[in-house]
Coordinates of C-alpha atoms in Angstrom, one line a residue:
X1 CA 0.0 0.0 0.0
X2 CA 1.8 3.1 -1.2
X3 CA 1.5 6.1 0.9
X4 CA 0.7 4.7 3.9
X5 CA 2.2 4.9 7.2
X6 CA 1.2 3.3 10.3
X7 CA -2.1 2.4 8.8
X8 CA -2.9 5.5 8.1
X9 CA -3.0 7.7 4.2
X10 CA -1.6 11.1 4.6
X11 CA -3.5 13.3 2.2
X12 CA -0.3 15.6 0.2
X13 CA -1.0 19.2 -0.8
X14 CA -0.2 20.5 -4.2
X15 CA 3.4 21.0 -3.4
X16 CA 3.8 17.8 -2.5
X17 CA 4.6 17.7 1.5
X18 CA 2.3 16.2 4.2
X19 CA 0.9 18.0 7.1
X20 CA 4.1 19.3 9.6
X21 CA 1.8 19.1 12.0
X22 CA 0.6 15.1 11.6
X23 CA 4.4 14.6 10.8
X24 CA 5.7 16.0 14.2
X25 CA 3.2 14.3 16.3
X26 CA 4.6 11.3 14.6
X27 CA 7.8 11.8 15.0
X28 CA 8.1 14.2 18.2
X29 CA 8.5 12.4 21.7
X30 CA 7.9 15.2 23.3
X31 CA 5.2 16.1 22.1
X32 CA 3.2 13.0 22.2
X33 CA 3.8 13.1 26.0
X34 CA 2.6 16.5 26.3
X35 CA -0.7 15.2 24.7
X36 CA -1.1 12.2 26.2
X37 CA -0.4 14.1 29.8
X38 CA -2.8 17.2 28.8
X39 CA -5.5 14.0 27.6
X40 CA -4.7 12.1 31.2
X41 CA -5.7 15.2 32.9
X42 CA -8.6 15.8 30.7
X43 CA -9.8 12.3 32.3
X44 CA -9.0 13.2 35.7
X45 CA -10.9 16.9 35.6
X46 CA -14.4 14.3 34.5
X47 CA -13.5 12.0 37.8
X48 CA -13.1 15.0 39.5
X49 CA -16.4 17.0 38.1
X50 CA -18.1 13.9 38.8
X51 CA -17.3 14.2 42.4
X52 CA -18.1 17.6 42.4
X53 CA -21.4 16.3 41.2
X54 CA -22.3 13.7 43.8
X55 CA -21.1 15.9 46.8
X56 CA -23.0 18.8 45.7
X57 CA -25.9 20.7 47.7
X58 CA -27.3 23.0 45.5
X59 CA -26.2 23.2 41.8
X60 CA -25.2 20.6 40.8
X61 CA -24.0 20.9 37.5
X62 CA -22.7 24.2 38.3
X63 CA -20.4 22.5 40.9
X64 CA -19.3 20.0 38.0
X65 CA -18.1 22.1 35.9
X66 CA -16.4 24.2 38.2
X67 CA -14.4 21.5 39.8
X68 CA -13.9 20.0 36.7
X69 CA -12.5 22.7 35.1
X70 CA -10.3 24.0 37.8
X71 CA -8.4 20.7 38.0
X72 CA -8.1 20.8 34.1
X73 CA -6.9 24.2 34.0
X74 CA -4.1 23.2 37.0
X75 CA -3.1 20.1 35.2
X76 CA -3.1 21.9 31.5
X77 CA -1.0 24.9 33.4
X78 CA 1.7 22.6 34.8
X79 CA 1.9 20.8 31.7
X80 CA 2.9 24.3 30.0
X81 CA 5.0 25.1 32.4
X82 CA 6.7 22.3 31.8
X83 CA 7.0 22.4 28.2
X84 CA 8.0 26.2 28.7
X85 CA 10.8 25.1 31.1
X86 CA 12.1 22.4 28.8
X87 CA 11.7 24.9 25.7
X88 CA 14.1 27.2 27.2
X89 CA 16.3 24.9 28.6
X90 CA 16.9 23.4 24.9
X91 CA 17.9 27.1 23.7
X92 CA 19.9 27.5 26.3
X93 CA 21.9 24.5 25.7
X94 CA 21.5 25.1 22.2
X95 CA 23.4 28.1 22.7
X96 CA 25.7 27.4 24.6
X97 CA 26.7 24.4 21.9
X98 CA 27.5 27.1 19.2
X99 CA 31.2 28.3 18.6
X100 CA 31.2 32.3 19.5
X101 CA 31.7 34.0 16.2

């Protein structure tokens, strides 16, 4: 099966590249860990709103989504500080690696 990878058929554009941003998921450790980290908390803010949910007086729903949401933004902020951390740290070795000129 030509063109395939994985299973999967890349669709190419006119100039005859696939999508950089299918290719780097691929390809990019990094990456897939920060998505599959950002998905795990997406799981744990539902556990959590259903909590909120069941130990809720009044508004329930309300209560959901507000504990659910606060625990995903926390886990999604970490996350990008993380990446942000990491991000610089790689420039700053990256610099450091190149002769002075």
């Amino acid at each position: 099966m030509s063109g395939a990878t994985s299973g999967f058929r890349f669709v190419r554009r006119r100039d005859g590249h696939a999508g950089a941003v299918i290719r780097v998921i691929r390809t990019n450790r990094t990456v897939r860990a920060v998505l599959a980290a950002m998905a795990l908390f997406v799981v744990v803010a539902a556990i959590w709103a259903g909590v909120g949910y069941v130990y809720a007086d009044d508004r329930k729903a309300e209560s959901a989504t507000t504990v659910g949401l606060c625990v995903l933004g926390a886990g999604w902020l970490a996350i990008l500080g993380a990446v942000a951390v990491k991000f610089l740290r790689l420039r700053a070795r990256r610099r450091d690696s190149t002769p002075d000129s």
